[in-house]
JSON list of C-alpha atoms in Angstrom, two decimals:
[
{"chain": "A", "resi": 1, "resn": "MET", "atom": "CA", "xyz": [-56.44, 42.31, 3.48]},
{"chain": "A", "resi": 2, "resn": "GLY", "atom": "CA", "xyz": [-53.38, 42.48, 1.24]},
{"chain": "A", "resi": 3, "resn": "GLN", "atom": "CA", "xyz": [-49.98, 42.52, 2.78]},
{"chain": "A", "resi": 4, "resn": "LYS", "atom": "CA", "xyz": [-46.73, 44.00, 1.92]},
{"chain": "A", "resi": 5, "resn": "GLY", "atom": "CA", "xyz": [-43.83, 43.26, 4.02]},
{"chain": "A", "resi": 6, "resn": "VAL", "atom": "CA", "xyz": [-39.87, 42.14, 3.70]},
{"chain": "A", "resi": 7, "resn": "VAL", "atom": "CA", "xyz": [-37.65, 40.33, 5.66]},
{"chain": "A", "resi": 8, "resn": "PHE", "atom": "CA", "xyz": [-34.34, 40.36, 6.30]},
{"chain": "A", "resi": 9, "resn": "ASN", "atom": "CA", "xyz": [-30.98, 39.38, 8.35]},
{"chain": "A", "resi": 10, "resn": "THR", "atom": "CA", "xyz": [-28.89, 41.77, 10.34]},
{"chain": "A", "resi": 11, "resn": "GLY", "atom": "CA", "xyz": [-25.97, 42.07, 12.83]},
{"chain": "A", "resi": 12, "resn": "LEU", "atom": "CA", "xyz": [-27.98, 45.19, 14.85]},
{"chain": "A", "resi": 13, "resn": "SER", "atom": "CA", "xyz": [-29.02, 44.47, 18.47]},
{"chain": "A", "resi": 14, "resn": "VAL", "atom": "CA", "xyz": [-32.52, 44.07, 19.47]},
{"chain": "A", "resi": 15, "resn": "LYS", "atom": "CA", "xyz": [-32.00, 47.85, 20.67]},
{"chain": "A", "resi": 16, "resn": "ASP", "atom": "CA", "xyz": [-30.76, 48.85, 17.18]},
{"chain": "A", "resi": 17, "resn": "CYS", "atom": "CA", "xyz": [-33.23, 47.67, 15.19]},
{"chain": "A", "resi": 18, "resn": "ALA", "atom": "CA", "xyz": [-35.29, 49.48, 17.76]},
{"chain": "A", "resi": 19, "resn": "ASN", "atom": "CA", "xyz": [-34.03, 53.05, 17.52]},
{"chain": "A", "resi": 20, "resn": "VAL", "atom": "CA", "xyz": [-33.79, 53.21, 13.55]},
{"chain": "A", "resi": 21, "resn": "PHE", "atom": "CA", "xyz": [-37.59, 51.46, 13.47]},
{"chain": "A", "resi": 22, "resn": "ARG", "atom": "CA", "xyz": [-38.55, 54.74, 15.87]},
{"chain": "A", "resi": 23, "resn": "THR", "atom": "CA", "xyz": [-35.78, 57.44, 13.34]},
{"chain": "A", "resi": 24, "resn": "ALA", "atom": "CA", "xyz": [-37.71, 55.80, 10.42]},
{"chain": "A", "resi": 25, "resn": "GLY", "atom": "CA", "xyz": [-41.31, 55.94, 12.12]},
{"chain": "A", "resi": 26, "resn": "ASP", "atom": "CA", "xyz": [-40.51, 59.71, 13.15]},
{"chain": "A", "resi": 27, "resn": "ALA", "atom": "CA", "xyz": [-39.46, 60.33, 9.52]},
{"chain": "A", "resi": 28, "resn": "ALA", "atom": "CA", "xyz": [-42.72, 59.02, 8.20]},
{"chain": "A", "resi": 29, "resn": "ARG", "atom": "CA", "xyz": [-44.71, 60.61, 10.91]},
{"chain": "A", "resi": 30, "resn": "GLY", "atom": "CA", "xyz": [-42.91, 63.56, 10.48]},
{"chain": "A", "resi": 31, "resn": "GLY", "atom": "CA", "xyz": [-45.11, 67.49, 10.01]},
{"chain": "A", "resi": 32, "resn": "LYS", "atom": "CA", "xyz": [-48.38, 66.57, 8.46]},
{"chain": "A", "resi": 33, "resn": "SER", "atom": "CA", "xyz": [-48.80, 63.35, 10.08]},
{"chain": "A", "resi": 34, "resn": "LYS", "atom": "CA", "xyz": [-47.73, 64.95, 13.78]},
{"chain": "A", "resi": 35, "resn": "LEU", "atom": "CA", "xyz": [-51.00, 67.52, 12.94]},
{"chain": "A", "resi": 36, "resn": "LEU", "atom": "CA", "xyz": [-53.26, 65.12, 11.87]},
{"chain": "A", "resi": 37, "resn": "GLU", "atom": "CA", "xyz": [-52.05, 63.00, 15.49]},
{"chain": "A", "resi": 38, "resn": "ILE", "atom": "CA", "xyz": [-53.43, 65.94, 16.72]},
{"chain": "A", "resi": 39, "resn": "ALA", "atom": "CA", "xyz": [-56.10, 66.38, 15.12]},
{"chain": "A", "resi": 40, "resn": "ALA", "atom": "CA", "xyz": [-57.35, 62.10, 15.77]},
{"chain": "A", "resi": 41, "resn": "LYS", "atom": "CA", "xyz": [-56.66, 63.24, 19.53]},
{"chain": "A", "resi": 42, "resn": "VAL", "atom": "CA", "xyz": [-59.47, 66.08, 19.68]},
{"chain": "A", "resi": 43, "resn": "ALA", "atom": "CA", "xyz": [-61.70, 64.01, 18.01]},
{"chain": "A", "resi": 44, "resn": "GLY", "atom": "CA", "xyz": [-61.46, 61.12, 20.32]},
{"chain": "A", "resi": 45, "resn": "HIS", "atom": "CA", "xyz": [-58.88, 59.12, 18.10]},
{"chain": "A", "resi": 46, "resn": "GLY", "atom": "CA", "xyz": [-56.44, 59.31, 20.41]},
{"chain": "A", "resi": 47, "resn": "ASP", "atom": "CA", "xyz": [-55.64, 55.90, 20.80]},
{"chain": "A", "resi": 48, "resn": "ARG", "atom": "CA", "xyz": [-55.02, 54.78, 17.51]},
{"chain": "A", "resi": 49, "resn": "THR", "atom": "CA", "xyz": [-52.12, 57.32, 16.47]},
{"chain": "A", "resi": 50, "resn": "GLY", "atom": "CA", "xyz": [-48.41, 56.71, 16.82]},
{"chain": "A", "resi": 51, "resn": "TYR", "atom": "CA", "xyz": [-46.20, 53.51, 18.35]},
{"chain": "A", "resi": 52, "resn": "TYR", "atom": "CA", "xyz": [-48.30, 50.73, 20.14]},
{"chain": "A", "resi": 53, "resn": "THR", "atom": "CA", "xyz": [-47.42, 47.05, 20.44]},
{"chain": "A", "resi": 54, "resn": "PRO", "atom": "CA", "xyz": [-49.33, 44.78, 18.39]},
{"chain": "A", "resi": 55, "resn": "THR", "atom": "CA", "xyz": [-51.23, 42.10, 20.11]},
{"chain": "A", "resi": 56, "resn": "PHE", "atom": "CA", "xyz": [-50.65, 38.44, 19.33]},
{"chain": "A", "resi": 57, "resn": "GLU", "atom": "CA", "xyz": [-53.83, 36.90, 18.98]},
{"chain": "A", "resi": 58, "resn": "SER", "atom": "CA", "xyz": [-53.53, 33.99, 17.36]},
{"chain": "A", "resi": 59, "resn": "PRO", "atom": "CA", "xyz": [-54.38, 30.39, 19.30]},
{"chain": "A", "resi": 60, "resn": "PHE", "atom": "CA", "xyz": [-51.06, 29.34, 17.91]},
{"chain": "A", "resi": 61, "resn": "ALA", "atom": "CA", "xyz": [-48.94, 32.11, 19.07]},
{"chain": "A", "resi": 62, "resn": "ALA", "atom": "CA", "xyz": [-48.03, 29.20, 22.20]},
{"chain": "A", "resi": 63, "resn": "VAL", "atom": "CA", "xyz": [-47.19, 26.79, 19.39]},
{"chain": "A", "resi": 64, "resn": "ASP", "atom": "CA", "xyz": [-45.06, 29.14, 16.78]},
{"chain": "A", "resi": 65, "resn": "GLY", "atom": "CA", "xyz": [-43.76, 31.29, 19.52]},
{"chain": "A", "resi": 66, "resn": "VAL", "atom": "CA", "xyz": [-43.96, 35.02, 19.98]},
{"chain": "A", "resi": 67, "resn": "PRO", "atom": "CA", "xyz": [-41.18, 37.32, 18.47]},
{"chain": "A", "resi": 68, "resn": "GLU", "atom": "CA", "xyz": [-38.53, 38.77, 21.11]},
{"chain": "A", "resi": 69, "resn": "PHE", "atom": "CA", "xyz": [-39.32, 42.50, 20.12]},
{"chain": "A", "resi": 70, "resn": "ALA", "atom": "CA", "xyz": [-42.37, 43.48, 18.49]},
{"chain": "A", "resi": 71, "resn": "ILE", "atom": "CA", "xyz": [-43.64, 47.63, 17.81]},
{"chain": "A", "resi": 72, "resn": "GLY", "atom": "CA", "xyz": [-45.88, 49.13, 15.55]},
{"chain": "A", "resi": 73, "resn": "VAL", "atom": "CA", "xyz": [-46.23, 52.81, 14.03]},
{"chain": "A", "resi": 74, "resn": "ASN", "atom": "CA", "xyz": [-49.51, 53.93, 12.63]},
{"chain": "A", "resi": 75, "resn": "VAL", "atom": "CA", "xyz": [-48.54, 56.35, 9.57]},
{"chain": "A", "resi": 76, "resn": "LEU", "atom": "CA", "xyz": [-52.14, 58.60, 9.38]},
{"chain": "A", "resi": 77, "resn": "LYS", "atom": "CA", "xyz": [-52.90, 59.27, 5.93]},
{"chain": "A", "resi": 78, "resn": "PHE", "atom": "CA", "xyz": [-54.28, 62.67, 5.43]},
{"chain": "A", "resi": 79, "resn": "ASN", "atom": "CA", "xyz": [-57.84, 62.56, 3.68]},
{"chain": "A", "resi": 80, "resn": "ALA", "atom": "CA", "xyz": [-58.68, 60.45, 6.87]},
{"chain": "A", "resi": 81, "resn": "GLY", "atom": "CA", "xyz": [-55.75, 61.27, 9.92]},
{"chain": "A", "resi": 82, "resn": "ALA", "atom": "CA", "xyz": [-58.52, 62.97, 11.96]},
{"chain": "A", "resi": 83, "resn": "GLN", "atom": "CA", "xyz": [-60.38, 59.23, 12.29]},
{"chain": "A", "resi": 84, "resn": "GLY", "atom": "CA", "xyz": [-57.48, 57.78, 13.02]},
{"chain": "A", "resi": 85, "resn": "ASN", "atom": "CA", "xyz": [-57.00, 55.88, 9.66]},
{"chain": "A", "resi": 86, "resn": "GLY", "atom": "CA", "xyz": [-53.43, 55.33, 8.18]},
{"chain": "A", "resi": 87, "resn": "THR", "atom": "CA", "xyz": [-51.37, 52.59, 7.70]},
{"chain": "A", "resi": 88, "resn": "HIS", "atom": "CA", "xyz": [-49.75, 50.70, 9.89]},
{"chain": "A", "resi": 89, "resn": "ILE", "atom": "CA", "xyz": [-46.03, 49.32, 10.55]},
{"chain": "A", "resi": 90, "resn": "HIS", "atom": "CA", "xyz": [-45.45, 46.41, 12.77]},
{"chain": "A", "resi": 91, "resn": "MET", "atom": "CA", "xyz": [-41.80, 45.47, 13.67]},
{"chain": "A", "resi": 92, "resn": "TYR", "atom": "CA", "xyz": [-40.61, 41.56, 14.63]},
{"chain": "A", "resi": 93, "resn": "VAL", "atom": "CA", "xyz": [-37.33, 40.65, 15.94]},
{"chain": "A", "resi": 94, "resn": "ASP", "atom": "CA", "xyz": [-35.93, 37.56, 16.30]},
{"chain": "A", "resi": 95, "resn": "ASN", "atom": "CA", "xyz": [-32.84, 37.08, 17.99]},
{"chain": "A", "resi": 96, "resn": "ARG", "atom": "CA", "xyz": [-30.70, 34.55, 16.43]},
{"chain": "A", "resi": 97, "resn": "GLY", "atom": "CA", "xyz": [-27.60, 34.74, 18.10]},
{"chain": "A", "resi": 98, "resn": "GLU", "atom": "CA", "xyz": [-25.30, 36.65, 16.06]},
{"chain": "A", "resi": 99, "resn": "THR", "atom": "CA", "xyz": [-27.79, 38.23, 13.94]},
{"chain": "A", "resi": 100, "resn": "ARG", "atom": "CA", "xyz": [-31.58, 39.00, 14.44]},
{"chain": "A", "resi": 101, "resn": "THR", "atom": "CA", "xyz": [-34.15, 38.32, 11.62]},
{"chain": "A", "resi": 102, "resn": "VAL", "atom": "CA", "xyz": [-36.16, 41.32, 11.43]},
{"chain": "A", "resi": 103, "resn": "GLN", "atom": "CA", "xyz": [-39.99, 41.07, 9.91]},
{"chain": "A", "resi": 104, "resn": "LEU", "atom": "CA", "xyz": [-41.31, 44.50, 8.00]},
{"chain": "A", "resi": 105, "resn": "VAL", "atom": "CA", "xyz": [-45.36, 44.07, 7.40]},
{"chain": "A", "resi": 106, "resn": "SER", "atom": "CA", "xyz": [-47.64, 46.29, 6.41]},
{"chain": "A", "resi": 107, "resn": "LYS", "atom": "CA", "xyz": [-51.81, 45.46, 6.65]},
{"chain": "A", "resi": 108, "resn": "HIS", "atom": "CA", "xyz": [-53.41, 47.52, 3.98]},
{"chain": "A", "resi": 109, "resn": "GLY", "atom": "CA", "xyz": [-57.34, 47.24, 2.08]},
{"chain": "A", "resi": 110, "resn": "LEU", "atom": "CA", "xyz": [-57.96, 47.40, -1.61]},
{"chain": "A", "resi": 111, "resn": "MET", "atom": "CA", "xyz": [-56.66, 50.79, -2.17]},
{"chain": "A", "resi": 112, "resn": "ASP", "atom": "CA", "xyz": [-53.41, 51.25, 0.03]},
{"chain": "A", "resi": 113, "resn": "GLY", "atom": "CA", "xyz": [-51.06, 48.46, -0.76]},
{"chain": "A", "resi": 114, "resn": "ALA", "atom": "CA", "xyz": [-49.24, 51.04, -3.01]},
{"chain": "A", "resi": 115, "resn": "ARG", "atom": "CA", "xyz": [-48.54, 53.13, 0.47]},
{"chain": "A", "resi": 116, "resn": "SER", "atom": "CA", "xyz": [-48.05, 50.26, 2.52]},
{"chain": "A", "resi": 117, "resn": "ALA", "atom": "CA", "xyz": [-45.41, 49.26, -0.25]},
{"chain": "A", "resi": 118, "resn": "ARG", "atom": "CA", "xyz": [-43.53, 53.08, -0.47]},
{"chain": "A", "resi": 119, "resn": "LEU", "atom": "CA", "xyz": [-43.77, 53.09, 3.54]},
{"chain": "A", "resi": 120, "resn": "THR", "atom": "CA", "xyz": [-42.12, 49.58, 4.15]},
{"chain": "A", "resi": 121, "resn": "ARG", "atom": "CA", "xyz": [-39.59, 50.18, 1.22]},
{"chain": "A", "resi": 122, "resn": "LYS", "atom": "CA", "xyz": [-38.68, 53.47, 3.11]},
{"chain": "A", "resi": 123, "resn": "PHE", "atom": "CA", "xyz": [-38.07, 51.62, 6.70]},
{"chain": "A", "resi": 124, "resn": "LEU", "atom": "CA", "xyz": [-36.10, 48.49, 4.82]},
{"chain": "A", "resi": 125, "resn": "GLU", "atom": "CA", "xyz": [-34.22, 51.67, 2.99]},
{"chain": "A", "resi": 126, "resn": "HIS", "atom": "CA", "xyz": [-33.35, 53.07, 7.14]},
{"chain": "A", "resi": 127, "resn": "PHE", "atom": "CA", "xyz": [-32.17, 49.55, 8.20]},
{"chain": "A", "resi": 128, "resn": "GLN", "atom": "CA", "xyz": [-29.89, 49.24, 5.11]},
{"chain": "A", "resi": 129, "resn": "GLY", "atom": "CA", "xyz": [-28.07, 52.67, 6.04]},
{"chain": "A", "resi": 130, "resn": "ALA", "atom": "CA", "xyz": [-27.69, 50.92, 9.82]},
{"chain": "A", "resi": 131, "resn": "ASP", "atom": "CA", "xyz": [-26.42, 48.14, 8.18]},
{"chain": "A", "resi": 132, "resn": "GLY", "atom": "CA", "xyz": [-24.40, 47.66, 5.37]},
{"chain": "A", "resi": 133, "resn": "GLN", "atom": "CA", "xyz": [-24.49, 43.97, 5.50]},
{"chain": "A", "resi": 134, "resn": "LEU", "atom": "CA", "xyz": [-27.81, 43.21, 5.84]},
{"chain": "A", "resi": 135, "resn": "ARG", "atom": "CA", "xyz": [-29.49, 40.24, 4.13]},
{"chain": "A", "resi": 136, "resn": "VAL", "atom": "CA", "xyz": [-32.68, 40.28, 2.51]},
{"chain": "A", "resi": 137, "resn": "THR", "atom": "CA", "xyz": [-34.52, 36.71, 3.25]},
{"chain": "A", "resi": 138, "resn": "GLU", "atom": "CA", "xyz": [-37.82, 37.34, 0.92]},
{"chain": "A", "resi": 139, "resn": "GLY", "atom": "CA", "xyz": [-40.54, 39.99, 0.01]},
{"chain": "A", "resi": 140, "resn": "ASN", "atom": "CA", "xyz": [-42.77, 41.52, -1.62]},
{"chain": "A", "resi": 141, "resn": "LEU", "atom": "CA", "xyz": [-42.08, 45.19, -1.87]}
]
């Protein structure tokens, strides 16, 4: 399993970050993806669609800490959407006083690296549009 992602610093508030993520997620899920979500719910896979809170099952979470805010979205794929299969994008936000450190992460299988990178870039573009002072600190897109 691979992972695409980007880390950046922003002056946006945690609430603003959540709103930008929602806007990007709604844009990514628009049209066909929303129809696929309906099909997935009818097929009994509704728990694999839309927005959700990622879980932190790491035994080191108590030491490493958990982000102040975390959210994920599943952007369904056309060829497997009825089964709830899609590309998951997670956002983790840490409040650093004057700025927030944001991580956008998408884990992927062998064949989905390009889709993960493309969707993560689209989310980043929404953040760049909302904050002209945004500074990327690392990434592999």
